[in-house]
Amino acid sequence: MAESPTRDAQPSPDLFAELAEGTGLCMFLTGSYDDGLPLLWVNDAFLRKTGVPAGAQPPPPAPGRASLGPLELVLADPSSGVLAVPTLASGEAGTFTLECRKASGGTYWSHVTFTPRRDATGRVTHYLGVSVDVSEYVDERSAQLQTLAVERRRRADLDLVAQTTELLGDLEYPFALRDIAELLRTVVPWAAFYLHDDGLLFAEGIDVAAPPGGRGRRHARHVVAGDPERPLEAGTPRPGLETVDAVQDLLDGLVDGPVLVRLDVEYPPFSASGWLRRDLVTRVVDETGVRPASVVVHAMGGRRQVLGLLVTWNGDQAGVAVPGDGVAVLSEPDDVRTVVEVIARRAGTAIDNARLYAREHRLAEALQRAMLPEQADVTGLDVWTYYAPNAEHAQVGGDWYDVLDIDGSTVGLVIGDVVGHDVEAAAAMGQLRSVVRSYAYELTTPGVVLDRVDTLVQGMRIPRSASLVYATLRKRDDAAGPGEERWDMEYTRAGHLPPLLLRDGEVRQLDEGGGSLVGFGFIERRTARETLRPGDVLLLYTDGLIERRDRSLKVGLDALTETSARITARDAAGVGEELLSRLADAPEDDVAIVVVRLPDPVADAVTPALSPRSRRWLLPSEPASIGRARHAVLRSCEAWGLPDSASAELVVSELVANGVLHGWGNIGLRLFDTGDGLRIEVEDANPAPPVTTDGHPNRVGGFGMQIVERLADWGWRPSRSGKLVWAKLKQPAASLAVH
C-alpha cells in the first residue's frame, strides 16, 4: 500500500515558480485593492499576451471603464464583470469576464479568476490572477445576441405592421390613426397623422366622406411681406425665411420623401411647412415636454394623390442638405425608416380604398333611393311595403315593388326581381319598372299588360332576366254594410313565386296565371282571378325572404306558408313585422314585401291581437308622406291598444314634416311600443340636427319642435346615412296616477 505524501515530500516553491513561469495560462500577482492593485509579478504568458511587464502603470481608464491593475472593466457590459469592483474591494475571490488592454492599445476579452492572499490578521495583501483568452467566445456570443436582437426587432416590426393593418381594417373606428400613432411610438419617441382635407388637419381618425385626394384647397407656397395674398415670385427669397416648402413639395408629389422639416426656422405663414411647424411645436411640447429641432415627414399616397402625412420625431435626428433641390433628407436607421414607410403606404392605400368605397356606396344608395317606388295611400286598404337590399352587395339590388292608385277604384300591385346585385341590375330594374308603370295606367287586365311588357322588353334588349307578379284590385259596389266590402283581384305571374292569401288562419298559394320570365312570353299571358273579403291578407314577396343556401326554394316556401298561418297581427305592418322577425333576421338576398289587408271593423274591434311591438315604413320625401305617417301611427296604436293616439298623430306629423322640408332622400319611420309609452323614430339623410325655434319671422310655421317638446321627450343622434330624431310620448297624468 502506497504511503501518503508528507509535508516534507511536498515540491519546493521554486518548482511552483518554475511551473508558473512556463505555463501557457496568463498569471499575474497584484497588490491589495486598497493599494490600487499594483502589478507586482507576471509570467511569460501574460507578458507575451499583453506586453505589460511587472511594475508597469496602466494608463487612466477610458470613460465608462474602471481600471483593475493591468485590466479594464467595461462597466456597461451585461456580464458578471459589473460585480468585479465591489467584490475585490471587499476582499472576496471571484471569477469575471473582463476586457483587458494590451500595451499596444488593443483589447481582448479574458476570463479572469482572482484569488486573495491574507496575512495573519486576515487582511488581503495580494491577489493572484489567472486569465484565459475568451475573445472568440465573447465575439461569437455577441454576434448571436446581435442576431437575436435583430430577429426580435424584425418580429416586433412585423407585429407592429400587423396591428396597424388590423386597425386600418376598421376605418369606421374614430381613433384608428391615433392608435396607430401610439403603436409607432414603440420605435420612435413621437408620431402623428395629418390628413390633407381642406388643407392639412391633425387626424385621429378618418373622414371617409372626404373625396379621394382631399377637397382641393392648397396652402400658399410663398408670400410677400405685408401682402399675404400676393405670391412670391420665383427666385426672390425673403430674408430670414425658409423659402423651400418641403411639405408642399411632398403633398404635390414633387419629391418622394421622406423629408426632414426643421422646426427651428421660420416659414411663410400660409405655407404648408409653416402651418405644420406651428402645429407641431405646440403639440410635441405638450405631449413630450421637449421642443424638437426637426421632424421627419412621410407621405401617405393614394392612387393619384398624396392624401396626408405621417410625421415622426426621432429625438436626436439630424438632417443632410441635398444640393440641387434644397430638401433636407433624414439620415435615420434603415429599420425605422422601413417600418414607418410601410405604415404610411398602407395607411394611404387604406384611406383611399375606404373613401372610394364610401363614394361608390353613396352613389349606389342614391341610385337605389331614386328608384324606390312612391307608394300610393289607398282608401279602404291597409298597405305596408318593405325593401332591404343585401348589405353584402353595396346596397344595390334588383328587387322592386309598386303600389299604384290607377283610377280611384283600381289599385295596381307589382313585385319583381331582376337577376344580379349590381348597378346594371338596378338599371334594368328601373327600366322594367317604368315599362310596367306605363302600361298599368293604360290597360286594365294584368295578362294584357304583361303581353305588352314582353313585346317592348324584347325590343329594348335589357341584359338581365327578371320575374314579376302584377295584380289589380277593384272595389265592388255591392257591400251590404260595414264589414261586407269585397275586392276583385286579377293577377298574372311571370316566373315569380306565387302570392299568398291569408284567410281565417289558413294560407293558400295563388299559383295560377303562371308563365315564363319577362321578355320570354311567346304565348298569350293568362289572368287569374280571386275575390278578397274583410280580414283577408294578400302577401307578395321576392325570393330573398325565403331563400337560403342550406335549403331548397320549395322548403323555404313551405316555411313561409307555415309561418304565415301563425300570424296574429291585425294590421298590414304587424303582419310584415312578424314575417321579418321570423324569416328575415339574416337574409342572404334582397328582400321586397308588399302586404295588403282588408280591414274588418267588426272582427278587429273584438279580437285581441298579439303582434310585434315595432313597426317600420320607408316614405318618399313628399308632402303626402305626412298623411301616410299619421295613418300608420293610428293603425299601430289601435293594434297595440295604446291610448292618446291623437298626441302620437300630432308628434309624428311634425317629425315627418320636418324630414320632408329639411331632410334629404327617403324618410324612415319606426314605431315602438316600449311598455310605458310610444317611441317614434324618424330618419333622413340630412346630418344637420333639428332646432327648436320661436317661429319664422313674417312666415307661417316654425313651431313644430315646440309642439313635439310639449307632448314628448325627444332627442336626436347621428345615423349611418344622416340623422335620427326620436320622441317618446309623455304619459297622461291620469295614466301616471294609475301606475
PDB file of C-alpha atoms in Angstrom, residues 539-660:
ATOM      1  CA  LEU A 539     -98.767  38.795 -49.426  1.00  0.00           C
ATOM      2  CA  LEU A 540     -96.430  39.493 -52.353  1.00  0.00           C
ATOM      3  CA  TYR A 541     -92.707  38.876 -51.835  1.00  0.00           C
ATOM      4  CA  THR A 542     -89.373  38.166 -53.513  1.00  0.00           C
ATOM      5  CA  ASP A 543     -87.253  35.058 -53.021  1.00  0.00           C
ATOM      6  CA  GLY A 544     -84.868  36.835 -50.645  1.00  0.00           C
ATOM      7  CA  LEU A 545     -87.471  36.372 -47.891  1.00  0.00           C
ATOM      8  CA  ILE A 546     -87.233  32.563 -48.033  1.00  0.00           C
ATOM      9  CA  GLU A 547     -84.110  31.632 -49.998  1.00  0.00           C
ATOM     10  CA  ARG A 548     -81.198  30.147 -48.017  1.00  0.00           C
ATOM     11  CA  ARG A 549     -78.059  28.298 -49.036  1.00  0.00           C
ATOM     12  CA  ASP A 550     -78.834  25.323 -46.815  1.00  0.00           C
ATOM     13  CA  ARG A 551     -82.311  24.576 -48.158  1.00  0.00           C
ATOM     14  CA  SER A 552     -84.260  24.444 -51.394  1.00  0.00           C
ATOM     15  CA  LEU A 553     -86.685  27.126 -52.509  1.00  0.00           C
ATOM     16  CA  LYS A 554     -89.598  24.723 -52.015  1.00  0.00           C
ATOM     17  CA  VAL A 555     -88.623  24.144 -48.381  1.00  0.00           C
ATOM     18  CA  GLY A 556     -88.399  27.903 -47.912  1.00  0.00           C
ATOM     19  CA  LEU A 557     -91.859  28.396 -49.443  1.00  0.00           C
ATOM     20  CA  ASP A 558     -93.281  25.752 -47.102  1.00  0.00           C
ATOM     21  CA  ALA A 559     -91.678  27.580 -44.147  1.00  0.00           C
ATOM     22  CA  LEU A 560     -93.258  30.857 -45.294  1.00  0.00           C
ATOM     23  CA  THR A 561     -96.667  29.188 -45.589  1.00  0.00           C
ATOM     24  CA  GLU A 562     -96.377  27.655 -42.129  1.00  0.00           C
ATOM     25  CA  THR A 563     -95.180  30.945 -40.586  1.00  0.00           C
ATOM     26  CA  SER A 564     -97.972  32.938 -42.238  1.00  0.00           C
ATOM     27  CA  ALA A 565    -100.593  30.611 -40.766  1.00  0.00           C
ATOM     28  CA  ARG A 566     -99.422  31.522 -37.238  1.00  0.00           C
ATOM     29  CA  ILE A 567     -99.596  35.302 -37.689  1.00  0.00           C
ATOM     30  CA  THR A 568    -101.760  37.067 -35.106  1.00  0.00           C
ATOM     31  CA  ALA A 569    -101.314  40.723 -36.153  1.00  0.00           C
ATOM     32  CA  ARG A 570    -104.433  42.666 -37.203  1.00  0.00           C
ATOM     33  CA  ASP A 571    -102.703  45.265 -39.371  1.00  0.00           C
ATOM     34  CA  ALA A 572    -100.566  45.034 -42.502  1.00  0.00           C
ATOM     35  CA  ALA A 573     -97.472  46.472 -40.786  1.00  0.00           C
ATOM     36  CA  GLY A 574     -97.794  43.944 -37.960  1.00  0.00           C
ATOM     37  CA  VAL A 575     -98.086  41.083 -40.449  1.00  0.00           C
ATOM     38  CA  GLY A 576     -94.940  42.292 -42.198  1.00  0.00           C
ATOM     39  CA  GLU A 577     -93.006  42.679 -38.935  1.00  0.00           C
ATOM     40  CA  GLU A 578     -93.929  39.134 -37.863  1.00  0.00           C
ATOM     41  CA  LEU A 579     -92.706  37.753 -41.182  1.00  0.00           C
ATOM     42  CA  LEU A 580     -89.430  39.665 -40.998  1.00  0.00           C
ATOM     43  CA  SER A 581     -88.724  38.698 -37.388  1.00  0.00           C
ATOM     44  CA  ARG A 582     -89.288  35.001 -38.088  1.00  0.00           C
ATOM     45  CA  LEU A 583     -87.866  34.632 -41.591  1.00  0.00           C
ATOM     46  CA  ALA A 584     -85.537  37.517 -42.466  1.00  0.00           C
ATOM     47  CA  ASP A 585     -83.302  38.003 -39.437  1.00  0.00           C
ATOM     48  CA  ALA A 586     -80.249  37.187 -41.625  1.00  0.00           C
ATOM     49  CA  PRO A 587     -81.322  37.393 -45.293  1.00  0.00           C
ATOM     50  CA  GLU A 588     -78.922  36.192 -47.965  1.00  0.00           C
ATOM     51  CA  ASP A 589     -80.529  38.163 -50.787  1.00  0.00           C
ATOM     52  CA  ASP A 590     -82.533  41.335 -51.395  1.00  0.00           C
ATOM     53  CA  VAL A 591     -85.943  41.317 -49.723  1.00  0.00           C
ATOM     54  CA  ALA A 592     -89.076  43.081 -51.014  1.00  0.00           C
ATOM     55  CA  ILE A 593     -92.517  42.594 -49.452  1.00  0.00           C
ATOM     56  CA  VAL A 594     -95.982  44.027 -50.133  1.00  0.00           C
ATOM     57  CA  VAL A 595     -98.687  43.267 -47.548  1.00  0.00           C
ATOM     58  CA  VAL A 596    -102.294  44.270 -48.325  1.00  0.00           C
ATOM     59  CA  ARG A 597    -105.010  43.722 -45.734  1.00  0.00           C
ATOM     60  CA  LEU A 598    -108.714  44.393 -46.000  1.00  0.00           C
ATOM     61  CA  PRO A 599    -109.721  45.864 -42.644  1.00  0.00           C
ATOM     62  CA  ASP A 600    -112.530  44.079 -40.797  1.00  0.00           C
ATOM     63  CA  PRO A 601    -114.018  46.711 -38.496  1.00  0.00           C
ATOM     64  CA  VAL A 602    -116.332  44.218 -36.762  1.00  0.00           C
ATOM     65  CA  ALA A 603    -113.828  41.428 -36.004  1.00  0.00           C
ATOM     66  CA  ASP A 604    -110.898  43.768 -35.349  1.00  0.00           C
ATOM     67  CA  ALA A 605    -112.841  45.564 -32.624  1.00  0.00           C
ATOM     68  CA  VAL A 606    -113.464  42.404 -30.565  1.00  0.00           C
ATOM     69  CA  THR A 607    -110.479  40.153 -31.349  1.00  0.00           C
ATOM     70  CA  PRO A 608    -107.268  40.824 -29.389  1.00  0.00           C
ATOM     71  CA  ALA A 609    -104.054  40.522 -31.395  1.00  0.00           C
ATOM     72  CA  LEU A 610    -100.560  39.607 -30.247  1.00  0.00           C
ATOM     73  CA  SER A 611     -98.152  41.174 -32.707  1.00  0.00           C
ATOM     74  CA  PRO A 612     -94.589  42.547 -32.707  1.00  0.00           C
ATOM     75  CA  ARG A 613     -94.324  45.792 -30.785  1.00  0.00           C
ATOM     76  CA  SER A 614     -92.441  47.592 -33.526  1.00  0.00           C
ATOM     77  CA  ARG A 615     -93.309  48.887 -36.993  1.00  0.00           C
ATOM     78  CA  ARG A 616     -91.261  50.381 -39.843  1.00  0.00           C
ATOM     79  CA  TRP A 617     -92.005  52.284 -43.041  1.00  0.00           C
ATOM     80  CA  LEU A 618     -89.930  53.872 -45.802  1.00  0.00           C
ATOM     81  CA  LEU A 619     -91.610  57.032 -47.043  1.00  0.00           C
ATOM     82  CA  PRO A 620     -90.750  59.214 -50.040  1.00  0.00           C
ATOM     83  CA  SER A 621     -89.791  62.804 -49.301  1.00  0.00           C
ATOM     84  CA  GLU A 622     -93.097  64.345 -50.353  1.00  0.00           C
ATOM     85  CA  PRO A 623     -95.985  66.030 -48.517  1.00  0.00           C
ATOM     86  CA  ALA A 624     -98.267  63.013 -48.985  1.00  0.00           C
ATOM     87  CA  SER A 625     -95.981  61.042 -46.685  1.00  0.00           C
ATOM     88  CA  ILE A 626     -97.120  63.164 -43.724  1.00  0.00           C
ATOM     89  CA  GLY A 627    -100.651  61.807 -44.087  1.00  0.00           C
ATOM     90  CA  ARG A 628     -99.363  58.256 -44.545  1.00  0.00           C
ATOM     91  CA  ALA A 629     -97.338  58.580 -41.348  1.00  0.00           C
ATOM     92  CA  ARG A 630    -100.413  59.761 -39.413  1.00  0.00           C
ATOM     93  CA  HIS A 631    -102.450  56.814 -40.669  1.00  0.00           C
ATOM     94  CA  ALA A 632     -99.599  54.440 -39.787  1.00  0.00           C
ATOM     95  CA  VAL A 633     -99.491  55.723 -36.200  1.00  0.00           C
ATOM     96  CA  LEU A 634    -103.258  55.490 -35.780  1.00  0.00           C
ATOM     97  CA  ARG A 635    -103.347  51.892 -37.055  1.00  0.00           C
ATOM     98  CA  SER A 636    -100.420  50.896 -34.819  1.00  0.00           C
ATOM     99  CA  CYS A 637    -101.930  52.486 -31.699  1.00  0.00           C
ATOM    100  CA  GLU A 638    -105.181  50.707 -32.440  1.00  0.00           C
ATOM    101  CA  ALA A 639    -103.420  47.355 -32.950  1.00  0.00           C
ATOM    102  CA  TRP A 640    -101.442  47.767 -29.705  1.00  0.00           C
ATOM    103  CA  GLY A 641    -104.321  49.190 -27.697  1.00  0.00           C
ATOM    104  CA  LEU A 642    -102.426  52.390 -26.863  1.00  0.00           C
ATOM    105  CA  PRO A 643    -104.367  55.438 -25.645  1.00  0.00           C
ATOM    106  CA  ASP A 644    -103.767  59.049 -26.620  1.00  0.00           C
ATOM    107  CA  SER A 645    -103.294  58.296 -30.308  1.00  0.00           C
ATOM    108  CA  ALA A 646    -104.118  61.943 -31.067  1.00  0.00           C
ATOM    109  CA  SER A 647    -100.876  63.118 -29.429  1.00  0.00           C
ATOM    110  CA  ALA A 648     -98.915  60.446 -31.282  1.00  0.00           C
ATOM    111  CA  GLU A 649    -100.507  61.527 -34.547  1.00  0.00           C
ATOM    112  CA  LEU A 650     -99.518  65.142 -33.923  1.00  0.00           C
ATOM    113  CA  VAL A 651     -95.906  64.307 -32.974  1.00  0.00           C
ATOM    114  CA  VAL A 652     -95.286  62.025 -35.939  1.00  0.00           C
ATOM    115  CA  SER A 653     -96.855  64.609 -38.236  1.00  0.00           C
ATOM    116  CA  GLU A 654     -94.371  67.270 -37.098  1.00  0.00           C
ATOM    117  CA  LEU A 655     -91.338  64.973 -37.248  1.00  0.00           C
ATOM    118  CA  VAL A 656     -92.126  63.669 -40.721  1.00  0.00           C
ATOM    119  CA  ALA A 657     -92.968  67.181 -41.924  1.00  0.00           C
ATOM    120  CA  ASN A 658     -89.511  68.325 -40.777  1.00  0.00           C
ATOM    121  CA  GLY A 659     -87.995  65.403 -42.670  1.00  0.00           C
ATOM    122  CA  VAL A 660     -89.886  66.338 -45.825  1.00  0.00           C
TER     123      VAL A 660
END
